[in-house]
Amino acid sequence: GHDVTDFGDGEEAFATLKGKPFDLLLTDIVMPGMDGIELAKRAAEMNTMMKIMFITGFAAVALHPASNAPKQAKVLSKPFHLREIVAEIDRMVAA
């Protein structure tokens, strides 16, 4: 029930975020080009209402204060089941 737009890297995603509003940013932390934490920081500065969720095998990196990840971001650690990510997205969008 959600419209999804995917991107090959953080820079491509950021270029689109600058021109189009999104309700939720779901990003991996480790990506080519701009990493997910930098993408999330920039996205949060542009749209303070956007919800942010990281999916990662490096949860400690996202949660570490030195990462400067947006404080309101959720972290879903890999591996996860598809049901988990769908349920968390539904909760975030509904809030």
PDB file of N, CA and C in Angstrom:
ATOM      1  N   GLY A   1       0.788  -1.205   0.000  1.00  0.00           N
ATOM      2  CA  GLY A   1       0.000   0.000   0.000  1.00  0.00           C
ATOM      3  C   GLY A   1       0.830   1.269   0.000  1.00  0.00           C
ATOM      4  N   HIS A   2       2.142   1.142  -0.167  1.00  0.00           N
ATOM      5  CA  HIS A   2       3.012   2.318  -0.169  1.00  0.00           C
ATOM      6  C   HIS A   2       3.605   2.513  -1.564  1.00  0.00           C
ATOM      7  N   ASP A   3       3.816   3.761  -1.942  1.00  0.00           N
ATOM      8  CA  ASP A   3       4.555   4.061  -3.167  1.00  0.00           C
ATOM      9  C   ASP A   3       6.029   4.082  -2.805  1.00  0.00           C
ATOM     10  N   VAL A   4       6.834   3.339  -3.540  1.00  0.00           N
ATOM     11  CA  VAL A   4       8.253   3.198  -3.241  1.00  0.00           C
ATOM     12  C   VAL A   4       9.073   3.695  -4.422  1.00  0.00           C
ATOM     13  N   THR A   5      10.115   4.441  -4.114  1.00  0.00           N
ATOM     14  CA  THR A   5      11.077   4.889  -5.115  1.00  0.00           C
ATOM     15  C   THR A   5      12.440   4.399  -4.664  1.00  0.00           C
ATOM     16  N   ASP A   6      13.158   3.718  -5.555  1.00  0.00           N
ATOM     17  CA  ASP A   6      14.467   3.202  -5.167  1.00  0.00           C
ATOM     18  C   ASP A   6      15.576   3.907  -5.946  1.00  0.00           C
ATOM     19  N   PHE A   7      16.772   3.859  -5.359  1.00  0.00           N
ATOM     20  CA  PHE A   7      17.928   4.526  -5.941  1.00  0.00           C
ATOM     21  C   PHE A   7      19.149   3.632  -5.815  1.00  0.00           C
ATOM     22  N   GLY A   8      20.104   3.815  -6.708  1.00  0.00           N
ATOM     23  CA  GLY A   8      21.312   3.020  -6.706  1.00  0.00           C
ATOM     24  C   GLY A   8      22.353   3.469  -5.714  1.00  0.00           C
ATOM     25  N   ASP A   9      22.272   4.726  -5.282  1.00  0.00           N
ATOM     26  CA  ASP A   9      23.235   5.232  -4.313  1.00  0.00           C
ATOM     27  C   ASP A   9      22.677   6.456  -3.605  1.00  0.00           C
ATOM     28  N   GLY A  10      23.390   6.899  -2.568  1.00  0.00           N
ATOM     29  CA  GLY A  10      22.926   8.012  -1.748  1.00  0.00           C
ATOM     30  C   GLY A  10      22.857   9.336  -2.484  1.00  0.00           C
ATOM     31  N   GLU A  11      23.778   9.571  -3.396  1.00  0.00           N
ATOM     32  CA  GLU A  11      23.788  10.845  -4.124  1.00  0.00           C
ATOM     33  C   GLU A  11      22.575  10.967  -5.044  1.00  0.00           C
ATOM     34  N   GLU A  12      22.235   9.882  -5.696  1.00  0.00           N
ATOM     35  CA  GLU A  12      21.047   9.869  -6.557  1.00  0.00           C
ATOM     36  C   GLU A  12      19.785  10.084  -5.719  1.00  0.00           C
ATOM     37  N   ALA A  13      19.720   9.442  -4.568  1.00  0.00           N
ATOM     38  CA  ALA A  13      18.572   9.615  -3.677  1.00  0.00           C
ATOM     39  C   ALA A  13      18.475  11.056  -3.205  1.00  0.00           C
ATOM     40  N   PHE A  14      19.595  11.648  -2.799  1.00  0.00           N
ATOM     41  CA  PHE A  14      19.576  13.020  -2.299  1.00  0.00           C
ATOM     42  C   PHE A  14      19.127  13.997  -3.377  1.00  0.00           C
ATOM     43  N   ALA A  15      19.589  13.794  -4.609  1.00  0.00           N
ATOM     44  CA  ALA A  15      19.186  14.682  -5.704  1.00  0.00           C
ATOM     45  C   ALA A  15      17.671  14.679  -5.875  1.00  0.00           C
ATOM     46  N   THR A  16      17.049  13.527  -5.726  1.00  0.00           N
ATOM     47  CA  THR A  16      15.592  13.437  -5.847  1.00  0.00           C
ATOM     48  C   THR A  16      14.902  14.016  -4.623  1.00  0.00           C
ATOM     49  N   LEU A  17      15.461  13.772  -3.432  1.00  0.00           N
ATOM     50  CA  LEU A  17      14.865  14.313  -2.202  1.00  0.00           C
ATOM     51  C   LEU A  17      14.818  15.837  -2.225  1.00  0.00           C
ATOM     52  N   LYS A  18      15.765  16.453  -2.895  1.00  0.00           N
ATOM     53  CA  LYS A  18      15.793  17.923  -2.972  1.00  0.00           C
ATOM     54  C   LYS A  18      14.610  18.476  -3.751  1.00  0.00           C
ATOM     55  N   GLY A  19      14.065  17.680  -4.679  1.00  0.00           N
ATOM     56  CA  GLY A  19      13.002  18.195  -5.527  1.00  0.00           C
ATOM     57  C   GLY A  19      11.624  17.620  -5.277  1.00  0.00           C
ATOM     58  N   LYS A  20      11.526  16.634  -4.382  1.00  0.00           N
ATOM     59  CA  LYS A  20      10.245  15.966  -4.185  1.00  0.00           C
ATOM     60  C   LYS A  20      10.104  15.562  -2.714  1.00  0.00           C
ATOM     61  N   PRO A  21       8.955  15.852  -2.109  1.00  0.00           N
ATOM     62  CA  PRO A  21       8.778  15.466  -0.700  1.00  0.00           C
ATOM     63  C   PRO A  21       8.504  13.974  -0.540  1.00  0.00           C
ATOM     64  N   PHE A  22       9.071  13.391   0.502  1.00  0.00           N
ATOM     65  CA  PHE A  22       8.842  11.996   0.852  1.00  0.00           C
ATOM     66  C   PHE A  22       8.438  11.930   2.316  1.00  0.00           C
ATOM     67  N   ASP A  23       7.636  10.940   2.664  1.00  0.00           N
ATOM     68  CA  ASP A  23       7.222  10.747   4.055  1.00  0.00           C
ATOM     69  C   ASP A  23       8.240   9.959   4.857  1.00  0.00           C
ATOM     70  N   LEU A  24       8.959   9.057   4.182  1.00  0.00           N
ATOM     71  CA  LEU A  24       9.860   8.137   4.868  1.00  0.00           C
ATOM     72  C   LEU A  24      11.103   7.910   4.026  1.00  0.00           C
ATOM     73  N   LEU A  25      12.248   7.928   4.687  1.00  0.00           N
ATOM     74  CA  LEU A  25      13.510   7.553   4.054  1.00  0.00           C
ATOM     75  C   LEU A  25      13.955   6.251   4.691  1.00  0.00           C
ATOM     76  N   LEU A  26      14.049   5.205   3.898  1.00  0.00           N
ATOM     77  CA  LEU A  26      14.544   3.907   4.334  1.00  0.00           C
ATOM     78  C   LEU A  26      15.875   3.709   3.636  1.00  0.00           C
ATOM     79  N   THR A  27      16.962   3.677   4.409  1.00  0.00           N
ATOM     80  CA  THR A  27      18.278   3.620   3.798  1.00  0.00           C
ATOM     81  C   THR A  27      19.203   2.669   4.536  1.00  0.00           C
ATOM     82  N   ASP A  28      20.058   2.040   3.762  1.00  0.00           N
ATOM     83  CA  ASP A  28      21.139   1.269   4.352  1.00  0.00           C
ATOM     84  C   ASP A  28      22.199   2.274   4.799  1.00  0.00           C
ATOM     85  N   ILE A  29      23.064   1.885   5.705  1.00  0.00           N
ATOM     86  CA  ILE A  29      24.142   2.784   6.116  1.00  0.00           C
ATOM     87  C   ILE A  29      25.290   2.720   5.119  1.00  0.00           C
ATOM     88  N   VAL A  30      25.691   1.520   4.742  1.00  0.00           N
ATOM     89  CA  VAL A  30      26.829   1.357   3.841  1.00  0.00           C
ATOM     90  C   VAL A  30      26.319   1.333   2.412  1.00  0.00           C
ATOM     91  N   MET A  31      26.682   2.391   1.657  1.00  0.00           N
ATOM     92  CA  MET A  31      26.277   2.518   0.262  1.00  0.00           C
ATOM     93  C   MET A  31      27.409   3.179  -0.505  1.00  0.00           C
ATOM     94  N   PRO A  32      27.435   2.975  -1.827  1.00  0.00           N
ATOM     95  CA  PRO A  32      28.435   3.692  -2.619  1.00  0.00           C
ATOM     96  C   PRO A  32      28.139   5.191  -2.625  1.00  0.00           C
ATOM     97  N   GLY A  33      29.170   5.995  -2.788  1.00  0.00           N
ATOM     98  CA  GLY A  33      28.985   7.441  -2.804  1.00  0.00           C
ATOM     99  C   GLY A  33      28.647   7.944  -1.415  1.00  0.00           C
ATOM    100  N   MET A  34      27.559   8.669  -1.297  1.00  0.00           N
ATOM    101  CA  MET A  34      27.109   9.198  -0.008  1.00  0.00           C
ATOM    102  C   MET A  34      26.543   8.060   0.838  1.00  0.00           C
ATOM    103  N   ASP A  35      27.045   7.904   2.062  1.00  0.00           N
ATOM    104  CA  ASP A  35      26.529   6.826   2.906  1.00  0.00           C
ATOM    105  C   ASP A  35      25.166   7.198   3.477  1.00  0.00           C
ATOM    106  N   GLY A  36      24.507   6.216   4.074  1.00  0.00           N
ATOM    107  CA  GLY A  36      23.153   6.408   4.567  1.00  0.00           C
ATOM    108  C   GLY A  36      23.036   7.415   5.698  1.00  0.00           C
ATOM    109  N   ILE A  37      24.048   7.497   6.550  1.00  0.00           N
ATOM    110  CA  ILE A  37      23.986   8.462   7.649  1.00  0.00           C
ATOM    111  C   ILE A  37      24.043   9.887   7.110  1.00  0.00           C
ATOM    112  N   GLU A  38      24.940  10.143   6.180  1.00  0.00           N
ATOM    113  CA  GLU A  38      25.024  11.478   5.577  1.00  0.00           C
ATOM    114  C   GLU A  38      23.738  11.799   4.819  1.00  0.00           C
ATOM    115  N   LEU A  39      23.215  10.842   4.088  1.00  0.00           N
ATOM    116  CA  LEU A  39      21.955  11.042   3.370  1.00  0.00           C
ATOM    117  C   LEU A  39      20.841  11.394   4.345  1.00  0.00           C
ATOM    118  N   ALA A  40      20.753  10.661   5.449  1.00  0.00           N
ATOM    119  CA  ALA A  40      19.708  10.908   6.437  1.00  0.00           C
ATOM    120  C   ALA A  40      19.863  12.280   7.087  1.00  0.00           C
ATOM    121  N   LYS A  41      21.088  12.678   7.399  1.00  0.00           N
ATOM    122  CA  LYS A  41      21.313  14.000   7.998  1.00  0.00           C
ATOM    123  C   LYS A  41      20.842  15.098   7.051  1.00  0.00           C
ATOM    124  N   ARG A  42      21.224  15.002   5.796  1.00  0.00           N
ATOM    125  CA  ARG A  42      20.825  16.016   4.811  1.00  0.00           C
ATOM    126  C   ARG A  42      19.314  16.017   4.586  1.00  0.00           C
ATOM    127  N   ALA A  43      18.729  14.825   4.521  1.00  0.00           N
ATOM    128  CA  ALA A  43      17.283  14.716   4.315  1.00  0.00           C
ATOM    129  C   ALA A  43      16.525  15.321   5.490  1.00  0.00           C
ATOM    130  N   ALA A  44      16.987  15.062   6.712  1.00  0.00           N
ATOM    131  CA  ALA A  44      16.323  15.583   7.908  1.00  0.00           C
ATOM    132  C   ALA A  44      16.411  17.104   7.972  1.00  0.00           C
ATOM    133  N   GLU A  45      17.503  17.670   7.480  1.00  0.00           N
ATOM    134  CA  GLU A  45      17.635  19.135   7.439  1.00  0.00           C
ATOM    135  C   GLU A  45      16.649  19.751   6.458  1.00  0.00           C
ATOM    136  N   MET A  46      16.391  19.053   5.346  1.00  0.00           N
ATOM    137  CA  MET A  46      15.472  19.569   4.328  1.00  0.00           C
ATOM    138  C   MET A  46      14.015  19.378   4.718  1.00  0.00           C
ATOM    139  N   ASN A  47      13.711  18.272   5.395  1.00  0.00           N
ATOM    140  CA  ASN A  47      12.333  17.940   5.712  1.00  0.00           C
ATOM    141  C   ASN A  47      12.285  17.373   7.133  1.00  0.00           C
ATOM    142  N   THR A  48      11.997  18.221   8.086  1.00  0.00           N
ATOM    143  CA  THR A  48      11.996  17.804   9.488  1.00  0.00           C
ATOM    144  C   THR A  48      10.867  16.830   9.815  1.00  0.00           C
ATOM    145  N   MET A  49       9.872  16.720   8.943  1.00  0.00           N
ATOM    146  CA  MET A  49       8.746  15.816   9.170  1.00  0.00           C
ATOM    147  C   MET A  49       9.001  14.408   8.606  1.00  0.00           C
ATOM    148  N   MET A  50      10.037  14.257   7.786  1.00  0.00           N
ATOM    149  CA  MET A  50      10.318  12.963   7.169  1.00  0.00           C
ATOM    150  C   MET A  50      10.768  11.961   8.230  1.00  0.00           C
ATOM    151  N   LYS A  51      10.182  10.791   8.201  1.00  0.00           N
ATOM    152  CA  LYS A  51      10.593   9.705   9.086  1.00  0.00           C
ATOM    153  C   LYS A  51      11.817   9.033   8.458  1.00  0.00           C
ATOM    154  N   ILE A  52      12.717   8.533   9.297  1.00  0.00           N
ATOM    155  CA  ILE A  52      13.956   7.932   8.801  1.00  0.00           C
ATOM    156  C   ILE A  52      14.163   6.583   9.470  1.00  0.00           C
ATOM    157  N   MET A  53      14.479   5.578   8.638  1.00  0.00           N
ATOM    158  CA  MET A  53      14.815   4.262   9.162  1.00  0.00           C
ATOM    159  C   MET A  53      16.072   3.765   8.460  1.00  0.00           C
ATOM    160  N   PHE A  54      17.014   3.291   9.279  1.00  0.00           N
ATOM    161  CA  PHE A  54      18.213   2.656   8.749  1.00  0.00           C
ATOM    162  C   PHE A  54      18.022   1.150   8.779  1.00  0.00           C
ATOM    163  N   ILE A  55      18.443   0.484   7.718  1.00  0.00           N
ATOM    164  CA  ILE A  55      18.585  -0.968   7.768  1.00  0.00           C
ATOM    165  C   ILE A  55      20.082  -1.216   7.659  1.00  0.00           C
ATOM    166  N   THR A  56      20.608  -2.023   8.561  1.00  0.00           N
ATOM    167  CA  THR A  56      22.053  -2.162   8.594  1.00  0.00           C
ATOM    168  C   THR A  56      22.515  -3.391   9.335  1.00  0.00           C
ATOM    169  N   GLY A  57      23.673  -3.840   8.985  1.00  0.00           N
ATOM    170  CA  GLY A  57      24.365  -4.868   9.741  1.00  0.00           C
ATOM    171  C   GLY A  57      25.300  -4.240  10.752  1.00  0.00           C
ATOM    172  N   PHE A  58      25.313  -2.906  10.800  1.00  0.00           N
ATOM    173  CA  PHE A  58      26.214  -2.145  11.668  1.00  0.00           C
ATOM    174  C   PHE A  58      25.416  -1.221  12.575  1.00  0.00           C
ATOM    175  N   ALA A  59      24.492  -1.774  13.332  1.00  0.00           N
ATOM    176  CA  ALA A  59      23.604  -0.957  14.172  1.00  0.00           C
ATOM    177  C   ALA A  59      24.376  -0.080  15.137  1.00  0.00           C
ATOM    178  N   ALA A  60      25.482  -0.567  15.660  1.00  0.00           N
ATOM    179  CA  ALA A  60      26.263   0.221  16.618  1.00  0.00           C
ATOM    180  C   ALA A  60      26.759   1.509  15.986  1.00  0.00           C
ATOM    181  N   VAL A  61      27.066   1.487  14.690  1.00  0.00           N
ATOM    182  CA  VAL A  61      27.520   2.693  13.996  1.00  0.00           C
ATOM    183  C   VAL A  61      26.404   3.723  13.956  1.00  0.00           C
ATOM    184  N   ALA A  62      25.200   3.299  13.599  1.00  0.00           N
ATOM    185  CA  ALA A  62      24.071   4.224  13.499  1.00  0.00           C
ATOM    186  C   ALA A  62      23.693   4.783  14.857  1.00  0.00           C
ATOM    187  N   LEU A  63      23.830   3.979  15.903  1.00  0.00           N
ATOM    188  CA  LEU A  63      23.410   4.398  17.234  1.00  0.00           C
ATOM    189  C   LEU A  63      24.490   5.164  17.982  1.00  0.00           C
ATOM    190  N   HIS A  64      25.712   5.125  17.502  1.00  0.00           N
ATOM    191  CA  HIS A  64      26.811   5.806  18.191  1.00  0.00           C
ATOM    192  C   HIS A  64      26.629   7.321  18.061  1.00  0.00           C
ATOM    193  N   PRO A  65      26.730   8.067  19.171  1.00  0.00           N
ATOM    194  CA  PRO A  65      26.531   9.521  19.110  1.00  0.00           C
ATOM    195  C   PRO A  65      27.458  10.236  18.131  1.00  0.00           C
ATOM    196  N   ALA A  66      28.650   9.725  17.921  1.00  0.00           N
ATOM    197  CA  ALA A  66      29.593  10.376  17.017  1.00  0.00           C
ATOM    198  C   ALA A  66      29.150  10.281  15.553  1.00  0.00           C
ATOM    199  N   SER A  67      28.211   9.405  15.246  1.00  0.00           N
ATOM    200  CA  SER A  67      27.747   9.274  13.864  1.00  0.00           C
ATOM    201  C   SER A  67      26.916  10.483  13.441  1.00  0.00           C
ATOM    202  N   ASN A  68      26.363  11.193  14.412  1.00  0.00           N
ATOM    203  CA  ASN A  68      25.490  12.340  14.146  1.00  0.00           C
ATOM    204  C   ASN A  68      24.272  11.960  13.319  1.00  0.00           C
ATOM    205  N   ALA A  69      23.856  10.701  13.409  1.00  0.00           N
ATOM    206  CA  ALA A  69      22.636  10.275  12.724  1.00  0.00           C
ATOM    207  C   ALA A  69      21.460  11.007  13.357  1.00  0.00           C
ATOM    208  N   PRO A  70      20.428  11.306  12.572  1.00  0.00           N
ATOM    209  CA  PRO A  70      19.251  11.960  13.144  1.00  0.00           C
ATOM    210  C   PRO A  70      18.722  11.176  14.345  1.00  0.00           C
ATOM    211  N   LYS A  71      18.463  11.875  15.431  1.00  0.00           N
ATOM    212  CA  LYS A  71      18.076  11.239  16.699  1.00  0.00           C
ATOM    213  C   LYS A  71      16.767  10.467  16.605  1.00  0.00           C
ATOM    214  N   GLN A  72      15.857  10.907  15.745  1.00  0.00           N
ATOM    215  CA  GLN A  72      14.552  10.265  15.645  1.00  0.00           C
ATOM    216  C   GLN A  72      14.574   9.035  14.749  1.00  0.00           C
ATOM    217  N   ALA A  73      15.707   8.736  14.116  1.00  0.00           N
ATOM    218  CA  ALA A  73      15.788   7.613  13.183  1.00  0.00           C
ATOM    219  C   ALA A  73      15.638   6.275  13.905  1.00  0.00           C
ATOM    220  N   LYS A  74      14.943   5.377  13.262  1.00  0.00           N
ATOM    221  CA  LYS A  74      14.815   3.997  13.739  1.00  0.00           C
ATOM    222  C   LYS A  74      15.926   3.174  13.086  1.00  0.00           C
ATOM    223  N   VAL A  75      16.326   2.099  13.744  1.00  0.00           N
ATOM    224  CA  VAL A  75      17.349   1.212  13.193  1.00  0.00           C
ATOM    225  C   VAL A  75      16.805  -0.208  13.196  1.00  0.00           C
ATOM    226  N   LEU A  76      16.816  -0.831  12.036  1.00  0.00           N
ATOM    227  CA  LEU A  76      16.419  -2.219  11.904  1.00  0.00           C
ATOM    228  C   LEU A  76      17.670  -2.997  11.504  1.00  0.00           C
ATOM    229  N   SER A  77      18.095  -3.892  12.384  1.00  0.00           N
ATOM    230  CA  SER A  77      19.339  -4.627  12.160  1.00  0.00           C
ATOM    231  C   SER A  77      19.123  -5.833  11.252  1.00  0.00           C
ATOM    232  N   LYS A  78      20.081  -6.030  10.359  1.00  0.00           N
ATOM    233  CA  LYS A  78      20.091  -7.219   9.515  1.00  0.00           C
ATOM    234  C   LYS A  78      20.628  -8.375  10.337  1.00  0.00           C
ATOM    235  N   PRO A  79      20.189  -9.562  10.098  1.00  0.00           N
ATOM    236  CA  PRO A  79      19.124  -9.931   9.156  1.00  0.00           C
ATOM    237  C   PRO A  79      17.757  -9.676   9.772  1.00  0.00           C
ATOM    238  N   PHE A  80      16.789  -9.417   8.943  1.00  0.00           N
ATOM    239  CA  PHE A  80      15.418  -9.230   9.396  1.00  0.00           C
ATOM    240  C   PHE A  80      14.497  -9.910   8.402  1.00  0.00           C
ATOM    241  N   HIS A  81      13.295 -10.173   8.829  1.00  0.00           N
ATOM    242  CA  HIS A  81      12.288 -10.796   7.972  1.00  0.00           C
ATOM    243  C   HIS A  81      11.476  -9.682   7.314  1.00  0.00           C
ATOM    244  N   LEU A  82      10.999  -9.926   6.126  1.00  0.00           N
ATOM    245  CA  LEU A  82      10.192  -8.942   5.399  1.00  0.00           C
ATOM    246  C   LEU A  82       9.019  -8.453   6.240  1.00  0.00           C
ATOM    247  N   ARG A  83       8.394  -9.356   7.015  1.00  0.00           N
ATOM    248  CA  ARG A  83       7.272  -8.940   7.875  1.00  0.00           C
ATOM    249  C   ARG A  83       7.707  -7.854   8.855  1.00  0.00           C
ATOM    250  N   GLU A  84       8.934  -7.952   9.374  1.00  0.00           N
ATOM    251  CA  GLU A  84       9.423  -6.964  10.342  1.00  0.00           C
ATOM    252  C   GLU A  84       9.551  -5.581   9.727  1.00  0.00           C
ATOM    253  N   ILE A  85      10.108  -5.511   8.546  1.00  0.00           N
ATOM    254  CA  ILE A  85      10.307  -4.195   7.922  1.00  0.00           C
ATOM    255  C   ILE A  85       8.969  -3.591   7.516  1.00  0.00           C
ATOM    256  N   VAL A  86       8.054  -4.401   7.017  1.00  0.00           N
ATOM    257  CA  VAL A  86       6.728  -3.897   6.640  1.00  0.00           C
ATOM    258  C   VAL A  86       5.989  -3.387   7.870  1.00  0.00           C
ATOM    259  N   ALA A  87       6.042  -4.143   8.957  1.00  0.00           N
ATOM    260  CA  ALA A  87       5.360  -3.717  10.191  1.00  0.00           C
ATOM    261  C   ALA A  87       5.960  -2.412  10.733  1.00  0.00           C
ATOM    262  N   GLU A  88       7.270  -2.284  10.710  1.00  0.00           N
ATOM    263  CA  GLU A  88       7.906  -1.072  11.226  1.00  0.00           C
ATOM    264  C   GLU A  88       7.590   0.128  10.339  1.00  0.00           C
ATOM    265  N   ILE A  89       7.589  -0.059   9.047  1.00  0.00           N
ATOM    266  CA  ILE A  89       7.223   1.040   8.132  1.00  0.00           C
ATOM    267  C   ILE A  89       5.781   1.463   8.380  1.00  0.00           C
ATOM    268  N   ASP A  90       4.867   0.506   8.517  1.00  0.00           N
ATOM    269  CA  ASP A  90       3.470   0.837   8.789  1.00  0.00           C
ATOM    270  C   ASP A  90       3.348   1.635  10.087  1.00  0.00           C
ATOM    271  N   ARG A  91       4.080   1.235  11.121  1.00  0.00           N
ATOM    272  CA  ARG A  91       4.041   1.980  12.402  1.00  0.00           C
ATOM    273  C   ARG A  91       4.574   3.393  12.232  1.00  0.00           C
ATOM    274  N   MET A  92       5.673   3.523  11.531  1.00  0.00           N
ATOM    275  CA  MET A  92       6.286   4.848  11.370  1.00  0.00           C
ATOM    276  C   MET A  92       5.397   5.787  10.566  1.00  0.00           C
ATOM    277  N   VAL A  93       4.818   5.285   9.490  1.00  0.00           N
ATOM    278  CA  VAL A  93       3.973   6.120   8.640  1.00  0.00           C
ATOM    279  C   VAL A  93       2.692   6.516   9.377  1.00  0.00           C
ATOM    280  N   ALA A  94       2.175   5.632  10.196  1.00  0.00           N
ATOM    281  CA  ALA A  94       0.936   5.908  10.928  1.00  0.00           C
ATOM    282  C   ALA A  94       1.133   6.913  12.052  1.00  0.00           C
ATOM    283  N   ALA A  95       2.355   7.022  12.569  1.00  0.00           N
ATOM    284  CA  ALA A  95       2.621   7.912  13.715  1.00  0.00           C
ATOM    285  C   ALA A  95       2.598   9.366  13.338  1.00  0.00           C
TER     286      ALA A  95
END
